Amino acid sequence: MAKLNIEMCPETGICSIMKENGSKVDLLSGEVDQLRQAAGNGEKTKAVLAQIDAGFSDGLQSDELAQLAEKIK
């Protein structure tokens, strides 16, 4: 299973997501809310991430999307 390093800041609501290859994206609280709404639907989750950073969302595997959905519940 591919692993993402996902860190949520409880004070600001900012979420940092880092792939094993070192690429990283930081999401503002509103963007995290969009991901929560898309959770459970890999294509919608990928589309939300693509609006923020298309390069980061490219190549995300289904297990990584599932891991992200589980973490941001």
PDB file of C-alpha atoms in Angstrom:
ATOM      1  CA  MET A   1       0.000   0.000   0.000  1.00  0.00           C
ATOM      2  CA  ALA A   2       1.290   3.423  -0.924  1.00  0.00           C
ATOM      3  CA  LYS A   3       1.561   5.772   1.989  1.00  0.00           C
ATOM      4  CA  LEU A   4       0.907   9.454   2.240  1.00  0.00           C
ATOM      5  CA  ASN A   5       2.120  11.526   5.141  1.00  0.00           C
ATOM      6  CA  ILE A   6      -0.975  13.524   6.113  1.00  0.00           C
ATOM      7  CA  GLU A   7      -0.774  16.123   8.856  1.00  0.00           C
ATOM      8  CA  MET A   8      -3.769  18.125  10.054  1.00  0.00           C
ATOM      9  CA  CYS A   9      -3.314  21.271  12.124  1.00  0.00           C
ATOM     10  CA  PRO A  10      -6.191  21.442  14.623  1.00  0.00           C
ATOM     11  CA  GLU A  11      -5.699  25.168  15.233  1.00  0.00           C
ATOM     12  CA  THR A  12      -5.753  26.369  11.616  1.00  0.00           C
ATOM     13  CA  GLY A  13      -7.449  23.494   9.788  1.00  0.00           C
ATOM     14  CA  ILE A  14      -4.575  23.409   7.299  1.00  0.00           C
ATOM     15  CA  CYS A  15      -3.691  19.971   5.974  1.00  0.00           C
ATOM     16  CA  SER A  16      -0.284  19.027   4.566  1.00  0.00           C
ATOM     17  CA  ILE A  17      -0.079  15.961   2.341  1.00  0.00           C
ATOM     18  CA  MET A  18       3.276  14.531   1.297  1.00  0.00           C
ATOM     19  CA  LYS A  19       3.933  11.641  -1.070  1.00  0.00           C
ATOM     20  CA  GLU A  20       6.748   9.154  -0.533  1.00  0.00           C
ATOM     21  CA  ASN A  21       8.672  10.862  -3.360  1.00  0.00           C
ATOM     22  CA  GLY A  22       8.719  14.112  -1.362  1.00  0.00           C
ATOM     23  CA  SER A  23       6.153  16.086  -3.346  1.00  0.00           C
ATOM     24  CA  LYS A  24       3.850  18.044  -1.070  1.00  0.00           C
ATOM     25  CA  VAL A  25       0.654  20.053  -1.129  1.00  0.00           C
ATOM     26  CA  ASP A  26      -0.790  22.246   1.619  1.00  0.00           C
ATOM     27  CA  LEU A  27      -4.552  22.665   1.786  1.00  0.00           C
ATOM     28  CA  LEU A  28      -6.402  25.521   3.448  1.00  0.00           C
ATOM     29  CA  SER A  29      -9.367  24.684   5.655  1.00  0.00           C
ATOM     30  CA  GLY A  30     -11.886  25.419   2.863  1.00  0.00           C
ATOM     31  CA  GLU A  31     -10.052  23.043   0.541  1.00  0.00           C
ATOM     32  CA  VAL A  32     -10.069  20.382   3.258  1.00  0.00           C
ATOM     33  CA  ASP A  33     -13.849  20.853   3.497  1.00  0.00           C
ATOM     34  CA  GLN A  34     -14.116  20.266  -0.263  1.00  0.00           C
ATOM     35  CA  LEU A  35     -12.139  17.040   0.130  1.00  0.00           C
ATOM     36  CA  ARG A  36     -14.401  15.921   2.953  1.00  0.00           C
ATOM     37  CA  GLN A  37     -17.428  16.435   0.713  1.00  0.00           C
ATOM     38  CA  ALA A  38     -15.762  14.352  -2.009  1.00  0.00           C
ATOM     39  CA  ALA A  39     -14.588  11.613   0.383  1.00  0.00           C
ATOM     40  CA  GLY A  40     -15.509   8.143  -0.749  1.00  0.00           C
ATOM     41  CA  ASN A  41     -15.427   9.136  -4.409  1.00  0.00           C
ATOM     42  CA  GLY A  42     -11.899   8.807  -5.751  1.00  0.00           C
ATOM     43  CA  GLU A  43     -12.570  10.743  -8.949  1.00  0.00           C
ATOM     44  CA  LYS A  44     -14.126  13.690  -7.104  1.00  0.00           C
ATOM     45  CA  THR A  45     -11.288  13.680  -4.582  1.00  0.00           C
ATOM     46  CA  LYS A  46      -8.757  13.706  -7.405  1.00  0.00           C
ATOM     47  CA  ALA A  47     -10.644  16.538  -9.131  1.00  0.00           C
ATOM     48  CA  VAL A  48     -10.566  18.667  -5.968  1.00  0.00           C
ATOM     49  CA  LEU A  49      -6.827  18.058  -5.601  1.00  0.00           C
ATOM     50  CA  ALA A  50      -6.278  18.816  -9.301  1.00  0.00           C
ATOM     51  CA  GLN A  51      -7.809  22.276  -8.813  1.00  0.00           C
ATOM     52  CA  ILE A  52      -5.237  22.921  -6.093  1.00  0.00           C
ATOM     53  CA  ASP A  53      -2.204  21.200  -7.633  1.00  0.00           C
ATOM     54  CA  ALA A  54      -2.701  19.167 -10.804  1.00  0.00           C
ATOM     55  CA  GLY A  55       0.820  17.778 -10.696  1.00  0.00           C
ATOM     56  CA  PHE A  56       0.296  16.426  -7.199  1.00  0.00           C
ATOM     57  CA  SER A  57      -3.022  14.769  -7.996  1.00  0.00           C
ATOM     58  CA  ASP A  58      -1.618  13.044 -11.091  1.00  0.00           C
ATOM     59  CA  GLY A  59      -0.571   9.540 -10.274  1.00  0.00           C
ATOM     60  CA  LEU A  60      -2.404   9.237  -6.957  1.00  0.00           C
ATOM     61  CA  GLN A  61      -3.405   5.624  -6.532  1.00  0.00           C
ATOM     62  CA  SER A  62      -6.771   4.424  -5.231  1.00  0.00           C
ATOM     63  CA  ASP A  63      -5.204   3.273  -1.949  1.00  0.00           C
ATOM     64  CA  GLU A  64      -3.710   6.744  -1.428  1.00  0.00           C
ATOM     65  CA  LEU A  65      -7.089   8.351  -2.094  1.00  0.00           C
ATOM     66  CA  ALA A  66      -8.701   5.955   0.394  1.00  0.00           C
ATOM     67  CA  GLN A  67      -6.022   6.785   2.972  1.00  0.00           C
ATOM     68  CA  LEU A  68      -6.668  10.501   2.470  1.00  0.00           C
ATOM     69  CA  ALA A  69     -10.445  10.079   2.797  1.00  0.00           C
ATOM     70  CA  GLU A  70      -9.993   8.118   6.024  1.00  0.00           C
ATOM     71  CA  LYS A  71      -7.640  10.681   7.543  1.00  0.00           C
ATOM     72  CA  ILE A  72      -9.720  13.796   6.830  1.00  0.00           C
ATOM     73  CA  LYS A  73     -13.074  12.462   8.025  1.00  0.00           C
TER      74      LYS A  73
END
